[in-house]
């Protein structure tokens, strides 16, 4: 009897230890995003896009999407210290929303019909255009046939989709997990160009470590209307976010975020879009 008790107690201790270990590894996946207890909101952003969504070496977050997300969260009732940022890569966004990993996503997320079948979108809050980033001495320019060229883009992005569908179906397209990986491929000479939104490319080109190495071609290959992704059918949250975005523009916070994040990259963005109006 006594022995049995001890055994049961040990088993309980062991179970506790195991669940504590499981919790510990779960937490470290979420990195430095703070407590996941009550009163916090989980928001999906990019971690590797300077000027838009970037995790800084000190664990803080910067960029236009981060500022938009922070403003929106505040309007939903969550102060900045109640936000838990989660990385949502291009190919993971619809699933992250469907699974409920995040309440909303602000991650250079273009609104399109295919995605609208899986998620709700608030916005748009920015209009960008697909462009190419090449080495400063590259002769790729307007009018260059990109078929046969080595291009890099990201899996699950509209940029990769557009290359395959119409920009250059016969290009050698390398699809990687994030744009920072494409930039490394461009720097090493493994690819001739990186293609995605000009907003993203301008941020990389302006980084201190790449200064003078890359240039944008200035081609406007598509219209990318950035929306905030929300769970499919969650009209209440979508409406609240639309109201927040409208307020962000009217009270000057949108322009402030533009100046702070795109100014250093010398990115000349389009004026604030009207909520619900998609430029096709
Ligand atoms: N805006 C485009 C998209 O939503 C390209 C940028 C990205 O991959 O986040 O796919």
PDB file of N, CA and C in Angstrom, residues 145-194:
ATOM      1  N   UNK A 145      13.521  40.679 -71.267  1.00  0.00           N
ATOM      2  CA  UNK A 145      12.739  39.450 -71.199  1.00  0.00           C
ATOM      3  C   UNK A 145      13.234  38.629 -70.015  1.00  0.00           C
ATOM      4  N   UNK A 146      12.357  38.371 -69.089  1.00  0.00           N
ATOM      5  CA  UNK A 146      12.767  37.659 -67.872  1.00  0.00           C
ATOM      6  C   UNK A 146      12.683  36.140 -68.032  1.00  0.00           C
ATOM      7  N   UNK A 147      12.099  35.683 -69.143  1.00  0.00           N
ATOM      8  CA  UNK A 147      12.066  34.233 -69.381  1.00  0.00           C
ATOM      9  C   UNK A 147      13.502  33.749 -69.523  1.00  0.00           C
ATOM     10  N   UNK A 148      13.829  32.681 -68.829  1.00  0.00           N
ATOM     11  CA  UNK A 148      15.189  32.165 -68.868  1.00  0.00           C
ATOM     12  C   UNK A 148      16.069  32.742 -67.767  1.00  0.00           C
ATOM     13  N   UNK A 149      15.649  33.863 -67.169  1.00  0.00           N
ATOM     14  CA  UNK A 149      16.432  34.450 -66.059  1.00  0.00           C
ATOM     15  C   UNK A 149      16.165  33.661 -64.784  1.00  0.00           C
ATOM     16  N   UNK A 150      17.130  33.771 -63.876  1.00  0.00           N
ATOM     17  CA  UNK A 150      16.955  33.122 -62.568  1.00  0.00           C
ATOM     18  C   UNK A 150      16.337  34.129 -61.607  1.00  0.00           C
ATOM     19  N   UNK A 151      15.094  33.864 -61.219  1.00  0.00           N
ATOM     20  CA  UNK A 151      14.386  34.765 -60.310  1.00  0.00           C
ATOM     21  C   UNK A 151      14.159  34.065 -58.975  1.00  0.00           C
ATOM     22  N   UNK A 152      14.077  34.864 -57.930  1.00  0.00           N
ATOM     23  CA  UNK A 152      13.764  34.296 -56.617  1.00  0.00           C
ATOM     24  C   UNK A 152      12.537  34.992 -56.046  1.00  0.00           C
ATOM     25  N   UNK A 153      11.619  34.204 -55.497  1.00  0.00           N
ATOM     26  CA  UNK A 153      10.486  34.763 -54.763  1.00  0.00           C
ATOM     27  C   UNK A 153      10.103  33.781 -53.653  1.00  0.00           C
ATOM     28  N   UNK A 154       8.968  34.023 -53.042  1.00  0.00           N
ATOM     29  CA  UNK A 154       8.630  33.256 -51.842  1.00  0.00           C
ATOM     30  C   UNK A 154       7.404  32.373 -52.073  1.00  0.00           C
ATOM     31  N   UNK A 155       7.473  31.177 -51.565  1.00  0.00           N
ATOM     32  CA  UNK A 155       6.373  30.216 -51.656  1.00  0.00           C
ATOM     33  C   UNK A 155       5.106  30.808 -51.035  1.00  0.00           C
ATOM     34  N   UNK A 156       3.999  30.673 -51.746  1.00  0.00           N
ATOM     35  CA  UNK A 156       2.727  31.149 -51.198  1.00  0.00           C
ATOM     36  C   UNK A 156       2.482  32.629 -51.407  1.00  0.00           C
ATOM     37  N   UNK A 157       3.369  33.295 -52.155  1.00  0.00           N
ATOM     38  CA  UNK A 157       3.180  34.733 -52.396  1.00  0.00           C
ATOM     39  C   UNK A 157       2.488  34.964 -53.735  1.00  0.00           C
ATOM     40  N   UNK A 158       1.838  36.115 -53.861  1.00  0.00           N
ATOM     41  CA  UNK A 158       1.275  36.494 -55.150  1.00  0.00           C
ATOM     42  C   UNK A 158       2.414  36.767 -56.131  1.00  0.00           C
ATOM     43  N   UNK A 159       3.566  37.189 -55.612  1.00  0.00           N
ATOM     44  CA  UNK A 159       4.715  37.497 -56.483  1.00  0.00           C
ATOM     45  C   UNK A 159       5.135  36.267 -57.281  1.00  0.00           C
ATOM     46  N   UNK A 160       5.274  35.133 -56.604  1.00  0.00           N
ATOM     47  CA  UNK A 160       5.665  33.893 -57.279  1.00  0.00           C
ATOM     48  C   UNK A 160       4.572  33.468 -58.257  1.00  0.00           C
ATOM     49  N   UNK A 161       3.338  33.610 -57.804  1.00  0.00           N
ATOM     50  CA  UNK A 161       2.181  33.243 -58.635  1.00  0.00           C
ATOM     51  C   UNK A 161       2.162  34.086 -59.923  1.00  0.00           C
ATOM     52  N   UNK A 162       2.391  35.379 -59.790  1.00  0.00           N
ATOM     53  CA  UNK A 162       2.368  36.272 -60.956  1.00  0.00           C
ATOM     54  C   UNK A 162       3.473  35.936 -61.955  1.00  0.00           C
ATOM     55  N   UNK A 163       4.640  35.553 -61.466  1.00  0.00           N
ATOM     56  CA  UNK A 163       5.742  35.178 -62.360  1.00  0.00           C
ATOM     57  C   UNK A 163       5.300  33.988 -63.203  1.00  0.00           C
ATOM     58  N   UNK A 164       4.752  32.981 -62.522  1.00  0.00           N
ATOM     59  CA  UNK A 164       4.380  31.739 -63.222  1.00  0.00           C
ATOM     60  C   UNK A 164       3.206  31.952 -64.167  1.00  0.00           C
ATOM     61  N   UNK A 165       2.256  32.805 -63.763  1.00  0.00           N
ATOM     62  CA  UNK A 165       1.047  32.992 -64.568  1.00  0.00           C
ATOM     63  C   UNK A 165       1.272  33.911 -65.761  1.00  0.00           C
ATOM     64  N   UNK A 166       1.974  35.027 -65.547  1.00  0.00           N
ATOM     65  CA  UNK A 166       2.114  35.917 -66.697  1.00  0.00           C
ATOM     66  C   UNK A 166       3.410  36.715 -66.821  1.00  0.00           C
ATOM     67  N   UNK A 167       4.116  37.009 -65.756  1.00  0.00           N
ATOM     68  CA  UNK A 167       5.295  37.887 -65.924  1.00  0.00           C
ATOM     69  C   UNK A 167       6.382  37.184 -66.733  1.00  0.00           C
ATOM     70  N   UNK A 168       6.701  35.949 -66.353  1.00  0.00           N
ATOM     71  CA  UNK A 168       7.736  35.197 -67.074  1.00  0.00           C
ATOM     72  C   UNK A 168       7.580  33.702 -66.780  1.00  0.00           C
ATOM     73  N   UNK A 169       6.596  33.064 -67.431  1.00  0.00           N
ATOM     74  CA  UNK A 169       6.324  31.646 -67.140  1.00  0.00           C
ATOM     75  C   UNK A 169       7.545  30.742 -67.373  1.00  0.00           C
ATOM     76  N   UNK A 170       8.484  31.184 -68.219  1.00  0.00           N
ATOM     77  CA  UNK A 170       9.650  30.337 -68.488  1.00  0.00           C
ATOM     78  C   UNK A 170      10.902  30.783 -67.743  1.00  0.00           C
ATOM     79  N   UNK A 171      10.722  31.607 -66.734  1.00  0.00           N
ATOM     80  CA  UNK A 171      11.870  31.972 -65.895  1.00  0.00           C
ATOM     81  C   UNK A 171      12.233  30.762 -65.035  1.00  0.00           C
ATOM     82  N   UNK A 172      13.484  30.738 -64.562  1.00  0.00           N
ATOM     83  CA  UNK A 172      13.862  29.697 -63.593  1.00  0.00           C
ATOM     84  C   UNK A 172      13.549  30.267 -62.226  1.00  0.00           C
ATOM     85  N   UNK A 173      12.375  29.928 -61.714  1.00  0.00           N
ATOM     86  CA  UNK A 173      11.925  30.537 -60.461  1.00  0.00           C
ATOM     87  C   UNK A 173      12.301  29.691 -59.252  1.00  0.00           C
ATOM     88  N   UNK A 174      13.072  30.306 -58.371  1.00  0.00           N
ATOM     89  CA  UNK A 174      13.436  29.659 -57.105  1.00  0.00           C
ATOM     90  C   UNK A 174      12.451  30.182 -56.070  1.00  0.00           C
ATOM     91  N   UNK A 175      11.739  29.279 -55.387  1.00  0.00           N
ATOM     92  CA  UNK A 175      10.789  29.716 -54.363  1.00  0.00           C
ATOM     93  C   UNK A 175      11.300  29.319 -52.993  1.00  0.00           C
ATOM     94  N   UNK A 176      11.568  30.318 -52.179  1.00  0.00           N
ATOM     95  CA  UNK A 176      12.106  30.073 -50.839  1.00  0.00           C
ATOM     96  C   UNK A 176      11.078  30.461 -49.773  1.00  0.00           C
ATOM     97  N   UNK A 177      11.450  30.297 -48.512  1.00  0.00           N
ATOM     98  CA  UNK A 177      10.487  30.499 -47.420  1.00  0.00           C
ATOM     99  C   UNK A 177      10.280  31.947 -47.019  1.00  0.00           C
ATOM    100  N   UNK A 178      11.285  32.792 -47.311  1.00  0.00           N
ATOM    101  CA  UNK A 178      11.170  34.200 -46.919  1.00  0.00           C
ATOM    102  C   UNK A 178      12.048  35.052 -47.818  1.00  0.00           C
ATOM    103  N   UNK A 179      11.750  36.350 -47.858  1.00  0.00           N
ATOM    104  CA  UNK A 179      12.488  37.229 -48.776  1.00  0.00           C
ATOM    105  C   UNK A 179      13.951  37.415 -48.378  1.00  0.00           C
ATOM    106  N   UNK A 180      14.250  37.325 -47.091  1.00  0.00           N
ATOM    107  CA  UNK A 180      15.647  37.465 -46.677  1.00  0.00           C
ATOM    108  C   UNK A 180      16.502  36.358 -47.293  1.00  0.00           C
ATOM    109  N   UNK A 181      15.908  35.184 -47.473  1.00  0.00           N
ATOM    110  CA  UNK A 181      16.638  34.075 -48.105  1.00  0.00           C
ATOM    111  C   UNK A 181      16.896  34.373 -49.587  1.00  0.00           C
ATOM    112  N   UNK A 182      15.917  35.018 -50.242  1.00  0.00           N
ATOM    113  CA  UNK A 182      16.098  35.409 -51.649  1.00  0.00           C
ATOM    114  C   UNK A 182      17.196  36.467 -51.771  1.00  0.00           C
ATOM    115  N   UNK A 183      17.260  37.380 -50.820  1.00  0.00           N
ATOM    116  CA  UNK A 183      18.264  38.442 -50.868  1.00  0.00           C
ATOM    117  C   UNK A 183      19.664  37.822 -50.768  1.00  0.00           C
ATOM    118  N   UNK A 184      19.791  36.821 -49.915  1.00  0.00           N
ATOM    119  CA  UNK A 184      21.076  36.128 -49.782  1.00  0.00           C
ATOM    120  C   UNK A 184      21.454  35.450 -51.102  1.00  0.00           C
ATOM    121  N   UNK A 185      20.450  34.887 -51.781  1.00  0.00           N
ATOM    122  CA  UNK A 185      20.696  34.225 -53.073  1.00  0.00           C
ATOM    123  C   UNK A 185      21.109  35.245 -54.132  1.00  0.00           C
ATOM    124  N   UNK A 186      20.544  36.443 -54.061  1.00  0.00           N
ATOM    125  CA  UNK A 186      20.906  37.493 -55.012  1.00  0.00           C
ATOM    126  C   UNK A 186      22.341  37.955 -54.753  1.00  0.00           C
ATOM    127  N   UNK A 187      22.653  38.122 -53.495  1.00  0.00           N
ATOM    128  CA  UNK A 187      23.989  38.600 -53.131  1.00  0.00           C
ATOM    129  C   UNK A 187      25.069  37.603 -53.548  1.00  0.00           C
ATOM    130  N   UNK A 188      24.760  36.320 -53.411  1.00  0.00           N
ATOM    131  CA  UNK A 188      25.758  35.295 -53.753  1.00  0.00           C
ATOM    132  C   UNK A 188      25.847  35.052 -55.257  1.00  0.00           C
ATOM    133  N   UNK A 189      24.905  35.595 -56.014  1.00  0.00           N
ATOM    134  CA  UNK A 189      24.915  35.387 -57.468  1.00  0.00           C
ATOM    135  C   UNK A 189      24.152  34.148 -57.893  1.00  0.00           C
ATOM    136  N   UNK A 190      23.485  33.489 -56.956  1.00  0.00           N
ATOM    137  CA  UNK A 190      22.706  32.297 -57.299  1.00  0.00           C
ATOM    138  C   UNK A 190      21.482  32.640 -58.142  1.00  0.00           C
ATOM    139  N   UNK A 191      20.980  33.858 -58.015  1.00  0.00           N
ATOM    140  CA  UNK A 191      19.846  34.304 -58.848  1.00  0.00           C
ATOM    141  C   UNK A 191      20.170  35.669 -59.448  1.00  0.00           C
ATOM    142  N   UNK A 192      19.430  36.021 -60.527  1.00  0.00           N
ATOM    143  CA  UNK A 192      19.638  37.306 -61.204  1.00  0.00           C
ATOM    144  C   UNK A 192      18.801  38.423 -60.594  1.00  0.00           C
ATOM    145  N   UNK A 193      17.667  38.061 -59.992  1.00  0.00           N
ATOM    146  CA  UNK A 193      16.774  39.085 -59.439  1.00  0.00           C
ATOM    147  C   UNK A 193      15.868  38.489 -58.378  1.00  0.00           C
ATOM    148  N   UNK A 194      15.460  39.330 -57.431  1.00  0.00           N
ATOM    149  CA  UNK A 194      14.430  38.952 -56.462  1.00  0.00           C
ATOM    150  C   UNK A 194      13.176  39.708 -56.875  1.00  0.00           C
TER     151      UNK A 194
END
